[in-house]
PDB file of C-alpha atoms (C1' of nucleotides) in Angstrom:
ATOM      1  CA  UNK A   1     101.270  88.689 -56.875  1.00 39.00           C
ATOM      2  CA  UNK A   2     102.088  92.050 -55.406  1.00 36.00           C
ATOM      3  CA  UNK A   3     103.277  92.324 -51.631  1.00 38.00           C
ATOM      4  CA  UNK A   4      99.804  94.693 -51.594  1.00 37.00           C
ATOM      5  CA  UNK A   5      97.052  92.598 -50.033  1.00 40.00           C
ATOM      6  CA  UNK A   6      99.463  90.550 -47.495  1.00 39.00           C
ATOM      7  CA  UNK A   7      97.577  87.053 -47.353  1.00 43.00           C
ATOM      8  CA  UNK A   8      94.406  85.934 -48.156  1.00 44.00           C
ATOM      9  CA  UNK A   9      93.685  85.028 -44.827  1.00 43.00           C
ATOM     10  CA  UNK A  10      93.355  88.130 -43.025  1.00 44.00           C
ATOM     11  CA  UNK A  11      91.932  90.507 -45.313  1.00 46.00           C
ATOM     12  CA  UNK A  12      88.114  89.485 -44.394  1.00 47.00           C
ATOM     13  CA  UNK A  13      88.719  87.569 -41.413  1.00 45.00           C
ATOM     14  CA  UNK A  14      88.940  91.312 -39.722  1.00 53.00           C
ATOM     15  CA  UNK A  15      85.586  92.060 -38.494  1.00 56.00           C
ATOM     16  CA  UNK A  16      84.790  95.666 -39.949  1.00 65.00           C
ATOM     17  CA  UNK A  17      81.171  96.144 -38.395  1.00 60.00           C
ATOM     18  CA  UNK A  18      78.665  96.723 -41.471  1.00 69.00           C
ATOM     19  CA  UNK A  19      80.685  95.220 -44.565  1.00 74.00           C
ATOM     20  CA  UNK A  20      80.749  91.767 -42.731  1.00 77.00           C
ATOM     21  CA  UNK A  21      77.285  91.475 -43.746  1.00 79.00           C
ATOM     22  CA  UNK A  22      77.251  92.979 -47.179  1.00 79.00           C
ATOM     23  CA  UNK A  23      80.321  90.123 -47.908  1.00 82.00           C
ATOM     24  CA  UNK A  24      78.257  87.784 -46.384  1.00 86.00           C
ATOM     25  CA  UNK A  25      75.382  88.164 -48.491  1.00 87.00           C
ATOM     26  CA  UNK A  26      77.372  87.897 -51.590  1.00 88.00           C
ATOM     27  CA  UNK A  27      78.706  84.795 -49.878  1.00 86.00           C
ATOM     28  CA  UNK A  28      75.065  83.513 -50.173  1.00 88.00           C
ATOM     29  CA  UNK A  29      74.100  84.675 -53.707  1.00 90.00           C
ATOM     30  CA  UNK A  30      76.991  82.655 -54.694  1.00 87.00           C
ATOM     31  CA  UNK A  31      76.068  79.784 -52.545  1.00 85.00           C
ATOM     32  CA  UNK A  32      72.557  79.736 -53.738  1.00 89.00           C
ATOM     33  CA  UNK A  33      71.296  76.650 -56.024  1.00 89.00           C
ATOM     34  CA  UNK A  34      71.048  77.892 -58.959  1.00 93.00           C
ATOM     35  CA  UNK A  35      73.460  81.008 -59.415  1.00 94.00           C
ATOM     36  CA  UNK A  36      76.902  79.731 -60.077  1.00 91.00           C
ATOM     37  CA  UNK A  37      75.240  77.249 -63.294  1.00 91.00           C
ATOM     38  CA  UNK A  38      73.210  80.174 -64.819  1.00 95.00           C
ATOM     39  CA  UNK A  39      76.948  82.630 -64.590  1.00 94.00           C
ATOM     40  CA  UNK A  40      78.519  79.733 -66.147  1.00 92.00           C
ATOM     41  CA  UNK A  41      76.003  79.735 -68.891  1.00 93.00           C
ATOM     42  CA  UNK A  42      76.174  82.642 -69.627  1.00 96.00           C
ATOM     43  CA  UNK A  43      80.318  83.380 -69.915  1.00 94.00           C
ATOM     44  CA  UNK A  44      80.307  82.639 -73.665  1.00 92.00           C
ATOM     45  CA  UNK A  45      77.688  85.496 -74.576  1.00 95.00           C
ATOM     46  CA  UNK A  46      74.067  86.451 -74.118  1.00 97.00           C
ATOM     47  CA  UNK A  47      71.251  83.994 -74.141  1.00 97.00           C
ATOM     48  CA  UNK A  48      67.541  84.032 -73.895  1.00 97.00           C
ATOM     49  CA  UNK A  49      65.148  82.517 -71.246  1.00 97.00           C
ATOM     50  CA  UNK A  50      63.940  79.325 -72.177  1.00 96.00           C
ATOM     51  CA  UNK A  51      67.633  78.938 -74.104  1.00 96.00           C
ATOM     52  CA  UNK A  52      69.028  79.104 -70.716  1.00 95.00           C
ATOM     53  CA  UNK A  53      66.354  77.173 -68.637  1.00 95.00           C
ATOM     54  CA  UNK A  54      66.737  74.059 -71.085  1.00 93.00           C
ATOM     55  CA  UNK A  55      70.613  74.602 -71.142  1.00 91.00           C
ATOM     56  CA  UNK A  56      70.676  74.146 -67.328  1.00 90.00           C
ATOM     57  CA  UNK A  57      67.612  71.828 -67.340  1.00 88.00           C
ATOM     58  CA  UNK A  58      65.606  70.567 -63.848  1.00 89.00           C
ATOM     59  CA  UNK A  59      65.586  74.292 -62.954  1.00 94.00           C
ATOM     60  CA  UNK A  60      61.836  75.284 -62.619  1.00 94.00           C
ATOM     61  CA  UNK A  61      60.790  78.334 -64.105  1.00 96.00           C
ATOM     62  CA  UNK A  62      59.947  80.369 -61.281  1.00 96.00           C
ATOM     63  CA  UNK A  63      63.287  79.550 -59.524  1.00 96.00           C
ATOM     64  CA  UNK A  64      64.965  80.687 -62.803  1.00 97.00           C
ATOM     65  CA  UNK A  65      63.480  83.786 -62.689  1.00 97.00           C
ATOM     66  CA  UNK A  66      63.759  84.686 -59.446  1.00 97.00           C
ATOM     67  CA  UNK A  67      67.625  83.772 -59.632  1.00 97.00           C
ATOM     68  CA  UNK A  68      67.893  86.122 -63.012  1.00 97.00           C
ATOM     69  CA  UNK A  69      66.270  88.807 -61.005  1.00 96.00           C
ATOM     70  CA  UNK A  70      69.018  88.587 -58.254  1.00 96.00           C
ATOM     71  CA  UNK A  71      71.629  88.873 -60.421  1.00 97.00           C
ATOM     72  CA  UNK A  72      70.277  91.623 -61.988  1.00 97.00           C
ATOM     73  CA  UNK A  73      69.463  93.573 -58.809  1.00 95.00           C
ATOM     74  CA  UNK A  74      72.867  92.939 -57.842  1.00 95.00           C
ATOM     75  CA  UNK A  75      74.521  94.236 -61.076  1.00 96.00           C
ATOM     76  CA  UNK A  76      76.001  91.070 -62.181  1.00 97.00           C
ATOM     77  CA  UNK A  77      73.028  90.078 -65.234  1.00 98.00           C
ATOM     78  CA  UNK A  78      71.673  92.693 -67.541  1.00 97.00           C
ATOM     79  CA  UNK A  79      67.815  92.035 -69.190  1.00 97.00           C
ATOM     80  CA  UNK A  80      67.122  93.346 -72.287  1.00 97.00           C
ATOM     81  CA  UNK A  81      63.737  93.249 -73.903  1.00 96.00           C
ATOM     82  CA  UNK A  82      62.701  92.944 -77.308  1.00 95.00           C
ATOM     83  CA  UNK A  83      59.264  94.298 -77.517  1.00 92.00           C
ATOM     84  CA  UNK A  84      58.958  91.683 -80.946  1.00 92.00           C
ATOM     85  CA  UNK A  85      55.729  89.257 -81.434  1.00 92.00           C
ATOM     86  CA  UNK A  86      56.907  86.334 -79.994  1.00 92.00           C
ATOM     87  CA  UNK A  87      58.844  88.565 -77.358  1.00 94.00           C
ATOM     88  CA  UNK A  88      62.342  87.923 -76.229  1.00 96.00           C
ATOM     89  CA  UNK A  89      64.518  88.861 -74.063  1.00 97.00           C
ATOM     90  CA  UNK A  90      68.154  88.644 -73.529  1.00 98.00           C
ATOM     91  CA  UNK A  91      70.291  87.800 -70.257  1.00 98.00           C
ATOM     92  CA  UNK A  92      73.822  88.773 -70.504  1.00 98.00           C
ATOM     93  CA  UNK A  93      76.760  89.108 -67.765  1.00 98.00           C
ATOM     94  CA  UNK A  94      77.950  92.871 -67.103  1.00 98.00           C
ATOM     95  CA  UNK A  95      81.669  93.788 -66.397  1.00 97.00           C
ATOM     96  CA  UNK A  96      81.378  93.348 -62.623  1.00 97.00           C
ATOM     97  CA  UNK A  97      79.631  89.594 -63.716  1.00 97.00           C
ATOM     98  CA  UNK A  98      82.028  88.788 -65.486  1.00 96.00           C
ATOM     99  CA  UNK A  99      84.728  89.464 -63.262  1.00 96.00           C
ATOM    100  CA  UNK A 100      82.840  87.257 -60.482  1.00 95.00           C
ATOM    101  CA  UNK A 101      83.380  84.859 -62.457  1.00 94.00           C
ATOM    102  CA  UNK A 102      87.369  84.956 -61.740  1.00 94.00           C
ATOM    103  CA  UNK A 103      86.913  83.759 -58.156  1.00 93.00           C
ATOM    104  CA  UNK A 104      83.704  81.500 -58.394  1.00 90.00           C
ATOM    105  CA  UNK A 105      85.912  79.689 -61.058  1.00 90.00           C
ATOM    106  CA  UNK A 106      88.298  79.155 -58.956  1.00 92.00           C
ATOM    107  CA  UNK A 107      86.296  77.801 -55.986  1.00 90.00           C
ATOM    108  CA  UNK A 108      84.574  75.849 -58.670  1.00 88.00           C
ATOM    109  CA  UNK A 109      87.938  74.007 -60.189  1.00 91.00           C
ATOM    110  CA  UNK A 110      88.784  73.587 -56.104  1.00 93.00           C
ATOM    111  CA  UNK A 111      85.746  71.715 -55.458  1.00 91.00           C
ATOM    112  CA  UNK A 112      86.370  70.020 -58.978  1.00 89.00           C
ATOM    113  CA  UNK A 113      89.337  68.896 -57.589  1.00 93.00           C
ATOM    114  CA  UNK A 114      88.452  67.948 -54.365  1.00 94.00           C
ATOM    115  CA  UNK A 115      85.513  66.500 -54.747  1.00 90.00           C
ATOM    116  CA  UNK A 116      86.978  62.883 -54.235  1.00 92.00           C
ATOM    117  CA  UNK A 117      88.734  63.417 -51.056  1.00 94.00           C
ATOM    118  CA  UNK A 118      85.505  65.289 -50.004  1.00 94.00           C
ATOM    119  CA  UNK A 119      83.385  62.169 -50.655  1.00 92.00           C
ATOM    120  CA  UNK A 120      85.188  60.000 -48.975  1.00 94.00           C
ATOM    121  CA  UNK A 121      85.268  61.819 -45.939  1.00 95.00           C
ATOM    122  CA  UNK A 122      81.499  62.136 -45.939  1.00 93.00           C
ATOM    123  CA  UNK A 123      81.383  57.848 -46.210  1.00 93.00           C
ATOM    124  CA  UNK A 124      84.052  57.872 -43.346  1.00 94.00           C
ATOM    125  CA  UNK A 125      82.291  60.242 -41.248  1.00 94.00           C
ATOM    126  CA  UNK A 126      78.930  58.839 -41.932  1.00 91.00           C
ATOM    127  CA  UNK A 127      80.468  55.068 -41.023  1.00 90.00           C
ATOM    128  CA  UNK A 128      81.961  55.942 -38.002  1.00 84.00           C
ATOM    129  CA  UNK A 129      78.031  56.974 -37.026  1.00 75.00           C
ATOM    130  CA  UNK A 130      76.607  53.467 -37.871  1.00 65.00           C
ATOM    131  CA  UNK A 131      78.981  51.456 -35.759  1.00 59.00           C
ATOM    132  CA  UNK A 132      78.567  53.540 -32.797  1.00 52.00           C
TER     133      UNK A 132
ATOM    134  CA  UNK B   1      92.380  83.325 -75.552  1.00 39.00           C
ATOM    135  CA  UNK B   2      93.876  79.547 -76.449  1.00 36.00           C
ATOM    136  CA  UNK B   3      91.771  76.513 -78.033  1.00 38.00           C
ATOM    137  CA  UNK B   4      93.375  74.996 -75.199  1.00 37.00           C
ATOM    138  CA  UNK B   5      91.091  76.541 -72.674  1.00 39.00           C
ATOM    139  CA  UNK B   6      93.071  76.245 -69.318  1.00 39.00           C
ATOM    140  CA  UNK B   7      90.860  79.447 -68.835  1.00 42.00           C
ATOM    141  CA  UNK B   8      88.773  79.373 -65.293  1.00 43.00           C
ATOM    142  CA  UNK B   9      85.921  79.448 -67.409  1.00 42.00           C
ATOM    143  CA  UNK B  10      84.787  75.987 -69.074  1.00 43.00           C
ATOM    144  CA  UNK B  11      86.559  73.761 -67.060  1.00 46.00           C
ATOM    145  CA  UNK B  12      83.730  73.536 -64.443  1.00 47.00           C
ATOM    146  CA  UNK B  13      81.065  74.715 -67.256  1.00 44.00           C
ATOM    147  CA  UNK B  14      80.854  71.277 -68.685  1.00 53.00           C
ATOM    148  CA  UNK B  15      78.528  69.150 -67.780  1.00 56.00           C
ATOM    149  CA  UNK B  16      79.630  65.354 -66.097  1.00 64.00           C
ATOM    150  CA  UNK B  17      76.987  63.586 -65.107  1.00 59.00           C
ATOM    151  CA  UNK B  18      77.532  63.049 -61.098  1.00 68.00           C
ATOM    152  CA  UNK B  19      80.624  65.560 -60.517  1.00 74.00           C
ATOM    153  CA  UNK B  20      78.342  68.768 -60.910  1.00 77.00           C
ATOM    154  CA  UNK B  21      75.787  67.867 -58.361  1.00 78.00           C
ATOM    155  CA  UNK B  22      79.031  67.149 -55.779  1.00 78.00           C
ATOM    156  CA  UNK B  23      80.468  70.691 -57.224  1.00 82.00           C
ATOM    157  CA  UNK B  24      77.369  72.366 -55.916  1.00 85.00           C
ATOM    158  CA  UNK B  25      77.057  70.467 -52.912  1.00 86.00           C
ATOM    159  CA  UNK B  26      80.164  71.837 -52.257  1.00 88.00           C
ATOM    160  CA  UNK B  27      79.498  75.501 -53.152  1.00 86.00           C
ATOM    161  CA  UNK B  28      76.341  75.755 -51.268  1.00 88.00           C
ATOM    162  CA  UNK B  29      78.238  74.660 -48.203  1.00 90.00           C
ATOM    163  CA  UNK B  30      80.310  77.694 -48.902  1.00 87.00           C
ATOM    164  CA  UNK B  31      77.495  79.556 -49.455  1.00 85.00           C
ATOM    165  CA  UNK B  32      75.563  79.174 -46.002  1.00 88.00           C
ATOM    166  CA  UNK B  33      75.474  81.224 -43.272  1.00 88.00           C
ATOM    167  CA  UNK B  34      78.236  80.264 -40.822  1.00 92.00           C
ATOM    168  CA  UNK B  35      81.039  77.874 -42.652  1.00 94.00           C
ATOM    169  CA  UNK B  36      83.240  80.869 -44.348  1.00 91.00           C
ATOM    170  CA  UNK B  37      82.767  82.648 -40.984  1.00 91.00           C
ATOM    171  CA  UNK B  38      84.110  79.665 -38.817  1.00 94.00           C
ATOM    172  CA  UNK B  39      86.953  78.946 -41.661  1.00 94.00           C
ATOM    173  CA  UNK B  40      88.148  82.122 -41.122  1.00 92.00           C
ATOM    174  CA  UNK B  41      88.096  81.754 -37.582  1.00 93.00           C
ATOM    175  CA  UNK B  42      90.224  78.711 -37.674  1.00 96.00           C
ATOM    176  CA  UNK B  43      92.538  79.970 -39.758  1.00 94.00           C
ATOM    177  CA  UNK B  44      94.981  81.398 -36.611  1.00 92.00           C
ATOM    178  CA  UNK B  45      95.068  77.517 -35.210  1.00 95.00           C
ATOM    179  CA  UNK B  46      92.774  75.536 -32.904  1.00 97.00           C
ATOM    180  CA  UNK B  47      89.637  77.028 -31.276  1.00 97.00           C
ATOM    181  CA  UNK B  48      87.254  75.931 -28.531  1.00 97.00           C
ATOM    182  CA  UNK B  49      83.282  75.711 -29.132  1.00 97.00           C
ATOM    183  CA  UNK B  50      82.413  78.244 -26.574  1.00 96.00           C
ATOM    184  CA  UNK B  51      85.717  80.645 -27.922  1.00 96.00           C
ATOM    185  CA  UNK B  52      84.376  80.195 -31.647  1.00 95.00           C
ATOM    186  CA  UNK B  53      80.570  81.242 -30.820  1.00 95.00           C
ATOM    187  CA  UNK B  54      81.746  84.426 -28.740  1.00 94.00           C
ATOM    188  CA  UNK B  55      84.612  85.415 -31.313  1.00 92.00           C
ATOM    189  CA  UNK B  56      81.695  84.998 -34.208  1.00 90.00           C
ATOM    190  CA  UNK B  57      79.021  86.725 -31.992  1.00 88.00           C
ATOM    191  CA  UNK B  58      75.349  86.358 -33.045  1.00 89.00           C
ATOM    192  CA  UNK B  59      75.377  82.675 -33.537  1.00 94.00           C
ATOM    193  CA  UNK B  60      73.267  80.218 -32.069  1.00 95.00           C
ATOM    194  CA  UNK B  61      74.328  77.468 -30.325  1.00 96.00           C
ATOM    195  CA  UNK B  62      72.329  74.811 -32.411  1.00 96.00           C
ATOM    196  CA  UNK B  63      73.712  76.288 -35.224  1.00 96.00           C
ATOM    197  CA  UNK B  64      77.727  76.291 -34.591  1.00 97.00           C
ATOM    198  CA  UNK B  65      77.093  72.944 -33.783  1.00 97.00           C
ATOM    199  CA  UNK B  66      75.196  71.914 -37.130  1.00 97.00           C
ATOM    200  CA  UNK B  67      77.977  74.208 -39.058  1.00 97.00           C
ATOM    201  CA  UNK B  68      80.828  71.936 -37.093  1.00 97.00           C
ATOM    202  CA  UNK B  69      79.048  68.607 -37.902  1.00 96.00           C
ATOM    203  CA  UNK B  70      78.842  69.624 -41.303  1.00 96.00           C
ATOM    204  CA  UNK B  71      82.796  71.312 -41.775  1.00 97.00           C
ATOM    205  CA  UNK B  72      83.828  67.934 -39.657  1.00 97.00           C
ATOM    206  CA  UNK B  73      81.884  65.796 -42.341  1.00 95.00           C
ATOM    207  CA  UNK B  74      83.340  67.028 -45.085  1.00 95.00           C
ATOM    208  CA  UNK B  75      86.818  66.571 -43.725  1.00 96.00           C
ATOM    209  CA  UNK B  76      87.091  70.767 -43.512  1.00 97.00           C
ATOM    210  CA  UNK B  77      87.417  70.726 -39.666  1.00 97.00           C
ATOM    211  CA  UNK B  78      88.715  68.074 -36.906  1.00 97.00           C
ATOM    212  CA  UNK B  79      87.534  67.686 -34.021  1.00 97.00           C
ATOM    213  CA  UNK B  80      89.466  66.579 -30.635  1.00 97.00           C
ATOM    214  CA  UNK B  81      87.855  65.657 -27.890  1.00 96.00           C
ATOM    215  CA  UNK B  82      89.835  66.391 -23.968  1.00 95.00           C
ATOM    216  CA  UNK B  83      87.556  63.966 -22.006  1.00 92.00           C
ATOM    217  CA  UNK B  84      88.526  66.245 -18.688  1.00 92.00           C
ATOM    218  CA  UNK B  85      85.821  67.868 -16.466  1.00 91.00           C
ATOM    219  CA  UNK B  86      85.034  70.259 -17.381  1.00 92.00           C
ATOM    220  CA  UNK B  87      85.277  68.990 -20.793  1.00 94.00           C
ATOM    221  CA  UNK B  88      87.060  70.690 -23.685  1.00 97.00           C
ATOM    222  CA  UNK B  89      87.280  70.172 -27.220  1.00 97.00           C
ATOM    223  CA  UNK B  90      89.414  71.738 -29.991  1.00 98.00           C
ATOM    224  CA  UNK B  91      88.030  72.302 -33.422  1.00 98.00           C
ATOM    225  CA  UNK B  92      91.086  72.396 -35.587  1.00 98.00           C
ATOM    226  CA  UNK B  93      91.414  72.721 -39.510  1.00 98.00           C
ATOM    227  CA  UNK B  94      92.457  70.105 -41.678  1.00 98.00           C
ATOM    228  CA  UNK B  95      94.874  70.369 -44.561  1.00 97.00           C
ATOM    229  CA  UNK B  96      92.281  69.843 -46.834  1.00 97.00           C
ATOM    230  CA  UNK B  97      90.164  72.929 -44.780  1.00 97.00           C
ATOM    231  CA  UNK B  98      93.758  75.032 -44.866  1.00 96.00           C
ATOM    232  CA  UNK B  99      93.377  74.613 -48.952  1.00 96.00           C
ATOM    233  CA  UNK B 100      89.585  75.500 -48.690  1.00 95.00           C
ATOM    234  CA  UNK B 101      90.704  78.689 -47.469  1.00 94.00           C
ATOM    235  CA  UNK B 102      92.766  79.701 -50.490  1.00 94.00           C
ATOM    236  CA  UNK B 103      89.569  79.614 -52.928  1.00 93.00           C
ATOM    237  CA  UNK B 104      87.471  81.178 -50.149  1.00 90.00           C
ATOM    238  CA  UNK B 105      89.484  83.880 -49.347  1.00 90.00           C
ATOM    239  CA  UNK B 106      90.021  85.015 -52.979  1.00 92.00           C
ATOM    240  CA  UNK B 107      86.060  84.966 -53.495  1.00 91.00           C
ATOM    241  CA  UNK B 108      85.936  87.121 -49.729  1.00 88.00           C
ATOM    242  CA  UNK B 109      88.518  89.341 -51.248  1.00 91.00           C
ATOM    243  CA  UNK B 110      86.610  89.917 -54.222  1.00 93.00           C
ATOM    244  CA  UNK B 111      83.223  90.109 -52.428  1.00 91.00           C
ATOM    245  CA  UNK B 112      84.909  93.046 -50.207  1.00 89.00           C
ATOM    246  CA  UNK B 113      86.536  94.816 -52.839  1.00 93.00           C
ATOM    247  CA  UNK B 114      82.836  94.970 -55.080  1.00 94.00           C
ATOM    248  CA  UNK B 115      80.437  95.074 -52.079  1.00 91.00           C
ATOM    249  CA  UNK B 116      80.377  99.332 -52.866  1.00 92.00           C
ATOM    250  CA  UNK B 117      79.252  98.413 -56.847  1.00 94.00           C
ATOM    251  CA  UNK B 118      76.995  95.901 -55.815  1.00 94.00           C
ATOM    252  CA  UNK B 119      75.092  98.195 -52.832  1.00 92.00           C
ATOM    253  CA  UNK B 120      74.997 100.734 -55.150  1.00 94.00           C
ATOM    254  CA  UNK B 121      73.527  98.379 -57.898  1.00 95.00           C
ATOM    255  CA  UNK B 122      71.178  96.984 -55.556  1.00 93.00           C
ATOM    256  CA  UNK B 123      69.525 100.548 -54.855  1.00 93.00           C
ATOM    257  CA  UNK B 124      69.787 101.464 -58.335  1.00 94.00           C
ATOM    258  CA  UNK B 125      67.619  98.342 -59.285  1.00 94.00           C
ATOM    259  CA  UNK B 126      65.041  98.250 -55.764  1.00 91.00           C
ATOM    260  CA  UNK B 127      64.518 102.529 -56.441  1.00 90.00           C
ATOM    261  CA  UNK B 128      63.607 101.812 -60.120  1.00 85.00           C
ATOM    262  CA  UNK B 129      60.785  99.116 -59.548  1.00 75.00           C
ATOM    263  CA  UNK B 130      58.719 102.274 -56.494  1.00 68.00           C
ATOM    264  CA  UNK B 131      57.975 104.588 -59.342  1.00 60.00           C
ATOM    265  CA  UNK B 132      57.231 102.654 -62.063  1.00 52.00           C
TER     266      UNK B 132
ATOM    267  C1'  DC C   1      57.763  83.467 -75.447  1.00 56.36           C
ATOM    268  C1'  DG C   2      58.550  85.178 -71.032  1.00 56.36           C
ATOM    269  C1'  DG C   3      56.950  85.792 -67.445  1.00 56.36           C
ATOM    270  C1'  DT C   4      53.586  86.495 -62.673  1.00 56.36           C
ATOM    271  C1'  DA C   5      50.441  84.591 -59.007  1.00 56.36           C
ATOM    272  C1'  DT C   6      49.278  81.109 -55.890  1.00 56.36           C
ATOM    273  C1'  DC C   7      49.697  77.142 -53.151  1.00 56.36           C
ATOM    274  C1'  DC C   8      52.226  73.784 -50.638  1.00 56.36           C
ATOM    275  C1'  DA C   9      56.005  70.729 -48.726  1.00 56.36           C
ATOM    276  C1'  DG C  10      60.403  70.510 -46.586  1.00 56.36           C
ATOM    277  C1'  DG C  11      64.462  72.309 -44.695  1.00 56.36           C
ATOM    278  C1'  DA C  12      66.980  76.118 -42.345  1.00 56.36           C
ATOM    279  C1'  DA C  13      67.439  78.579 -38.408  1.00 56.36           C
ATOM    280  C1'  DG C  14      66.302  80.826 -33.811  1.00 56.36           C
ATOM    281  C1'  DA C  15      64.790  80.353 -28.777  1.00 56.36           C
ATOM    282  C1'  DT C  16      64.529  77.649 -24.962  1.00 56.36           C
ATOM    283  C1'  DA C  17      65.293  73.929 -21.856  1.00 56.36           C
ATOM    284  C1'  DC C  18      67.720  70.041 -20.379  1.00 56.36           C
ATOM    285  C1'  DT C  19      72.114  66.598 -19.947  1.00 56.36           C
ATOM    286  C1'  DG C  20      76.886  64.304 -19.309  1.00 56.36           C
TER     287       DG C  20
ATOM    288  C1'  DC D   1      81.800  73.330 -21.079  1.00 56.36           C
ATOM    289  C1'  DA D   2      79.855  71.289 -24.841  1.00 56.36           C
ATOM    290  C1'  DG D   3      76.539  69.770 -26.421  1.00 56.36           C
ATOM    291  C1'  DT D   4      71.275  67.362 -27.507  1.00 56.36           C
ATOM    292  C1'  DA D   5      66.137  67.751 -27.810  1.00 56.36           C
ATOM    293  C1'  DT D   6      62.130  70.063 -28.967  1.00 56.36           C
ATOM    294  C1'  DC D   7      59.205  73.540 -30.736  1.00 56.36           C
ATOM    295  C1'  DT D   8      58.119  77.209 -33.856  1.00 56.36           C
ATOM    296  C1'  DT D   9      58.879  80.316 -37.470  1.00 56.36           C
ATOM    297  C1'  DC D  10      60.741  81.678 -41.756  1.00 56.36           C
ATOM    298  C1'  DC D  11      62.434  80.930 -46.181  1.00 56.36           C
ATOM    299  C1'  DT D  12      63.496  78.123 -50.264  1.00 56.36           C
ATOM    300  C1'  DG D  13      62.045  75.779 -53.940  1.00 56.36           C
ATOM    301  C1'  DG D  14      58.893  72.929 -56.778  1.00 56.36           C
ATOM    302  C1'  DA D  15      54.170  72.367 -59.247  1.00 56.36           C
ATOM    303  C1'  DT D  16      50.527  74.387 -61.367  1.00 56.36           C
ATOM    304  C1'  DA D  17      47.786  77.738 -63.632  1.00 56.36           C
ATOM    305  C1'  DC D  18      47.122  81.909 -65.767  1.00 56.36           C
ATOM    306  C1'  DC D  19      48.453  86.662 -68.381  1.00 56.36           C
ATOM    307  C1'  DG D  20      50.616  90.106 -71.981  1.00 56.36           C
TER     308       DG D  20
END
DNA sequence: CGGTATCCAGGAAGATACTG
DNA sequence: CAGTATCTTCCTGGATACCG
């Protein structure tokens, strides 16, 4: 931990006028349905398609493309084609996906973590509006 | 790399049953529009409604209000009602919401620091698919 | 196999108006 | 001030069918 970046807290907070949005829409990609599961997958190496889409399984195949396609717009997924007879084609995380993976891991062993205390709060919360 | 994987990377990769589905639930409620944006804002200490939705800017009403409900659900956010006239009420975060911001901030800090690679990437990828 | 195209249902989100 | 109610629009996501 270098002094360098002070705290966490106000790094982003600061309201710089157009990268607010451009963080924000990371914020989103990440926050999507689908995302986070398919940059799991693929952390231990390339895969193909349908290799993926059964790995992850209840993801339809539309929604599986379109999330491949955002990841590879943003830089994060690479596609390469194999012009063979049956084709295929191979999804694998680039450098800057796999260093997302750094901080969505962490948010994801937070919410691992939390996830009881998180429940509950929900059945508390949800309670108190019965009664009332 | 260990066999012991304390690594970020499988920990949240393998697949229980229920805890995934309360893992996403979590990260999607990252991932919307308003909840990092109203974290942030609490970060400093308590904050009134109407003082939240002009220090965010460009928020609806309806929708600070839904982001609240949900934050307050979760246990992120309490709320504290001063039942004067005119009324006030503090939004305040909890310990639980304090720790949120940890995880959060990290994935902010990253999203800031890569937003440049990613624009880029993005007009890379969007100028490719006009002339082909 | 690895997609695209199309259709449709449901939820998210904005604008507006009204209330304690 | 701090909401709720309602209406409308947009977007997300699933199902299905077809193409190279």
């Amino acid at each position: 931990m270098e002094p360098e970046h002070s705290d966490v807290t106000t790094d982003v907070a600061e309201h710089m006028p157009g990268a607010c949005q451009a963080v924000s829409s990371i914020l989103s990609r990440v926050g999507d349905k689908w995302t986070v599961l398919v940059v799991m997958m693929l952390a231990d190496g390339p895969m193909r398609f349908n290799e993926l889409k059964r790995k992850i399984g209840g993801v339809s195949q539309r929604m599986l493309t379109l999330t491949l396609r955002g990841l590879e717009r943003d830089g994060f997924v690479s596609r390469t084609m194999f012009p063979t007879i049956p084709p295929r084609v191979d999804y694998e995380l680039t450098p800057l996906g796999q260093s997302l993976r750094v901080p969505i891991g962490e948010l994801g062993n937070w919410a691992f973590e939390h996830i009881g205390v998180v429940v509950e709060a929900r059945a508390a919360f949800d309670a108190r509006g019965i009664e009332e």
